[in-house]
Amino acid sequence: MMGARAGPGMGLLGLVTLLALWHRAGAGCAEEGRCCPGRDPTCVSTGWRVNRAYGTCFCDEACQLTGDCCYDYAQACPALPCIVGEWTPWSGCAEQCKPNFRMRTRVIQQEPKNGGEPCPPLEEKAGCLEYTTYQGQNCGNEHVPAFITTSEYNNERKKRAVNPRWSSETEDWGSYCVEFKTETLSPHCSVESRPYARWMQYLREGYTVCVTCQPPAMHTGSHRCSGDGVDADGNKVLHWQAVGNPLCYGTWKKVQQVEKCSCPLVHSFIFT
């Protein structure tokens, strides 16, 4: 009869049905034990989505892009970032007596998971130039322009490991600084964006820069660096080239030689 209460049997059945529906409504990635890499349409559950809609939801990494993750995806599948090890020491130059590259690497210790931060570069290169052969013979006279690189390279120079000419005798060779005023530079310097070469962006026409000469780049006999303008007056145009990008080069005029450089870090370089 319409309007009559349902009997006890119907009430129990309805309660069981409601409990079942409530249980399924709470289902998600944890309930189903699902957590899948990449895009996997079979990695599916039923429950509330993160957008508060109820129905089919997913537990794969792609659900974060498509917006159809189950409500508990973040808890059931926590994002794990990529973890990498420390950089190896810088290698020596790939070739002796020629502007070239040194390299360092690092390895992955934990792969990213569930949309965690991807891995950063595992290899890094930087320009370098060594003035001795593998037999220890000086070959610096082959280079006329001043080859320069960032002063940060100084932190990586391992005296005896990098240069076989470095001995107890060379410990007494004093480094010195030369100030130059840049005259011209190629447009390739300012657009350089590779991580190891971004220092080239700070080269500017008309700026005064400091370049340090240290024992690894010094000639054995003269204890000077190639291209330092030792005999040049303030009007002589000298040439320089950035190690790591042969298209970044220019000219400058010598201002003075001093014992220590005092330019800002971004305008401080070293002869290589």
C-alpha positions in Angstrom: 0.0 0.0 0.0 1.3 3.4 -0.9 2.8 5.4 2.0 3.2 2.3 4.2 6.5 1.7 5.9 8.7 -0.9 4.5 8.9 -4.0 6.6 11.9 -5.1 8.6 13.3 -7.2 5.7 13.3 -4.3 3.3 14.9 -2.0 5.9 17.8 -4.4 6.4 18.3 -4.9 2.7 18.3 -1.1 2.2 20.8 -0.6 4.9 23.2 -3.3 3.4 22.8 -1.6 0.0 23.6 1.8 1.4 26.6 0.5 3.3 27.9 -1.2 0.1 27.4 2.0 -1.8 29.1 4.0 0.9 32.1 1.6 0.9 32.5 1.8 -2.9 32.2 5.6 -2.7 35.3 5.6 -0.4 37.2 3.4 -2.8 40.3 4.9 -4.3 44.0 4.1 -5.0 44.7 2.9 -1.5 41.5 0.7 -1.4 42.4 -0.9 -4.7 46.1 -1.0 -4.0 46.9 0.7 -7.3 49.7 3.1 -8.1 51.1 2.9 -11.7 53.8 4.7 -13.6 53.3 6.7 -16.8 49.9 6.6 -18.6 48.0 3.4 -17.8 44.2 3.3 -18.5 43.9 0.0 -16.7 45.1 1.6 -13.4 41.6 2.4 -12.5 39.3 2.5 -9.4 35.9 3.9 -8.5 35.3 6.7 -6.1 35.6 10.4 -5.7 38.0 12.3 -8.0 40.1 15.2 -6.9 37.6 17.4 -8.8 34.8 16.2 -6.4 33.1 14.2 -9.1 32.2 10.6 -8.4 32.8 7.7 -10.8 35.8 6.2 -12.5 39.1 7.6 -11.3 42.7 6.7 -12.0 45.9 6.0 -10.1 48.5 6.4 -12.8 51.0 9.3 -13.1 49.1 10.7 -16.1 46.0 11.4 -13.9 47.7 14.5 -12.6 47.7 16.0 -16.1 44.2 14.9 -17.0 42.7 15.8 -13.7 41.0 12.5 -13.0 43.0 11.2 -10.1 41.2 9.4 -7.2 40.8 11.6 -4.2 43.6 9.8 -2.3 46.1 9.6 -5.1 48.6 12.0 -3.4 48.5 10.0 -0.2 48.6 6.5 -1.8 51.2 7.5 -4.4 53.4 10.2 -2.9 55.6 12.0 -5.3 59.3 11.0 -5.0 61.8 13.4 -6.6 64.8 12.4 -8.6 67.9 12.2 -6.4 71.4 12.4 -7.9 74.8 12.0 -6.4 77.6 14.5 -6.1 79.5 15.7 -9.1 82.7 13.8 -9.9 85.9 15.9 -10.0 86.4 17.8 -13.3 88.3 15.8 -15.8 91.4 17.2 -17.6 91.1 18.9 -20.9 90.0 16.6 -23.8 93.1 17.8 -25.7 96.3 19.4 -24.7 97.4 22.7 -26.0 94.1 23.5 -27.7 90.9 25.2 -26.4 88.6 22.3 -25.5 86.3 21.0 -22.8 86.6 19.4 -19.4 83.7 17.4 -18.1 82.2 16.1 -14.9 79.3 13.7 -14.3 76.9 12.5 -11.6 74.6 9.4 -11.3 71.0 8.9 -10.4 70.5 7.5 -7.0 66.7 7.5 -7.1 64.5 7.7 -10.2 61.5 10.1 -9.9 58.2 8.5 -9.2 54.6 9.5 -9.2 55.2 12.8 -10.9 58.1 13.8 -8.7 60.8 16.3 -9.8 62.6 15.0 -12.9 66.3 14.5 -12.9 68.7 17.4 -13.5 71.5 17.1 -16.1 73.9 14.3 -15.4 76.8 15.7 -17.4 78.3 19.2 -17.4 81.0 20.6 -19.7 83.2 23.7 -19.3 85.9 25.3 -21.4 89.5 24.7 -20.6 93.0 25.1 -22.0 96.2 23.5 -20.8 99.6 24.8 -21.8 101.6 21.5 -21.6 101.7 18.3 -23.5 101.3 14.9 -21.8 105.1 14.8 -21.8 105.3 18.0 -19.9 106.5 20.2 -22.8 105.3 23.8 -22.9 103.1 24.7 -25.8 101.7 28.0 -24.7 103.5 30.0 -27.4 101.1 28.6 -30.0 98.3 30.8 -28.7 98.3 34.5 -29.5 95.0 35.8 -28.1 94.2 35.7 -24.4 92.0 32.7 -23.7 89.8 33.4 -20.7 87.2 31.6 -18.7 85.2 32.3 -15.5 87.0 32.8 -12.3 85.0 30.0 -10.8 87.3 27.6 -12.7 89.9 28.6 -10.2 88.0 26.6 -7.5 88.3 23.5 -9.6 92.0 23.8 -10.5 93.7 21.0 -8.7 97.3 22.1 -8.8 99.3 18.9 -9.3 96.5 16.9 -10.7 95.7 19.4 -13.5 99.1 20.6 -14.5 102.3 18.4 -14.5 104.4 21.5 -14.6 103.2 22.5 -11.1 105.9 21.6 -8.6 107.4 23.0 -5.4 109.3 25.4 -7.5 106.2 26.9 -9.1 104.6 27.5 -5.7 106.8 30.6 -5.5 105.5 31.9 -8.8 103.3 34.8 -8.0 99.9 35.2 -9.6 99.0 38.7 -10.8 95.9 40.5 -12.2 95.5 42.5 -15.4 92.7 45.0 -15.9 91.4 45.5 -19.4 88.7 47.7 -20.9 86.7 45.8 -23.4 86.4 47.4 -26.8 84.4 45.0 -28.9 82.9 41.5 -28.6 80.9 39.2 -30.8 77.1 38.9 -30.4 77.5 35.2 -29.6 78.7 36.1 -26.1 75.4 37.7 -24.9 73.1 35.0 -26.2 75.1 32.1 -24.6 72.8 30.2 -22.3 74.5 26.8 -21.7 75.0 26.4 -18.0 78.8 26.2 -18.1 79.0 29.2 -20.4 76.6 31.7 -18.9 79.4 33.7 -17.5 80.0 35.0 -21.1 76.7 37.0 -20.8 78.5 39.4 -18.4 81.1 40.5 -21.0 80.1 44.0 -22.1 81.7 46.6 -24.3 83.2 49.5 -22.4 83.4 47.6 -19.1 86.6 47.1 -17.1 87.3 43.4 -16.4 89.9 41.7 -14.3 91.8 38.7 -15.5 94.1 36.7 -13.2 97.2 35.0 -14.3 98.1 31.9 -12.3 100.9 29.3 -12.5 98.9 26.7 -14.5 98.6 29.1 -17.4 102.1 30.7 -17.0 105.0 30.1 -19.4 107.8 28.2 -17.8 110.5 30.7 -18.7 108.7 34.1 -18.4 106.2 33.2 -15.7 103.6 35.2 -17.6 100.3 34.3 -19.3 99.7 34.5 -23.1 97.8 37.6 -24.1 98.4 39.5 -20.9 99.6 42.5 -22.9 102.9 42.8 -21.0 104.5 45.0 -23.6 101.3 46.8 -24.6 100.5 50.4 -23.8 97.0 51.6 -23.2 96.3 52.3 -26.9 97.2 48.9 -28.3 94.2 46.7 -29.2 94.6 43.1 -27.9 92.5 40.1 -28.7 90.7 37.6 -26.4 88.6 34.5 -26.8 86.3 32.8 -24.4 87.2 29.2 -23.8 84.1 27.0 -24.3 82.6 29.0 -27.2 85.0 29.9 -30.1 82.3 32.3 -31.4 82.6 34.5 -28.3 85.6 36.7 -28.8 86.6 40.3 -29.0 89.2 43.0 -28.3 90.3 45.0 -25.3 92.9 47.5 -24.2 95.2 47.0 -21.2 94.5 49.4 -18.3 97.1 48.2 -15.7 98.6 45.3 -14.0 98.0 44.9 -10.3 98.9 42.4 -7.7 95.3 41.4 -6.9 92.0 41.7 -8.8 89.3 43.9 -7.4 86.6 43.7 -10.0 83.1 42.3 -9.2 82.8 38.6 -9.5 80.8 38.7 -12.7 83.6 40.7 -14.3 86.5 38.6 -13.0 88.1 36.0 -15.2 91.3 33.9 -15.4 93.7 33.2 -18.2 93.5 29.5 -19.1 
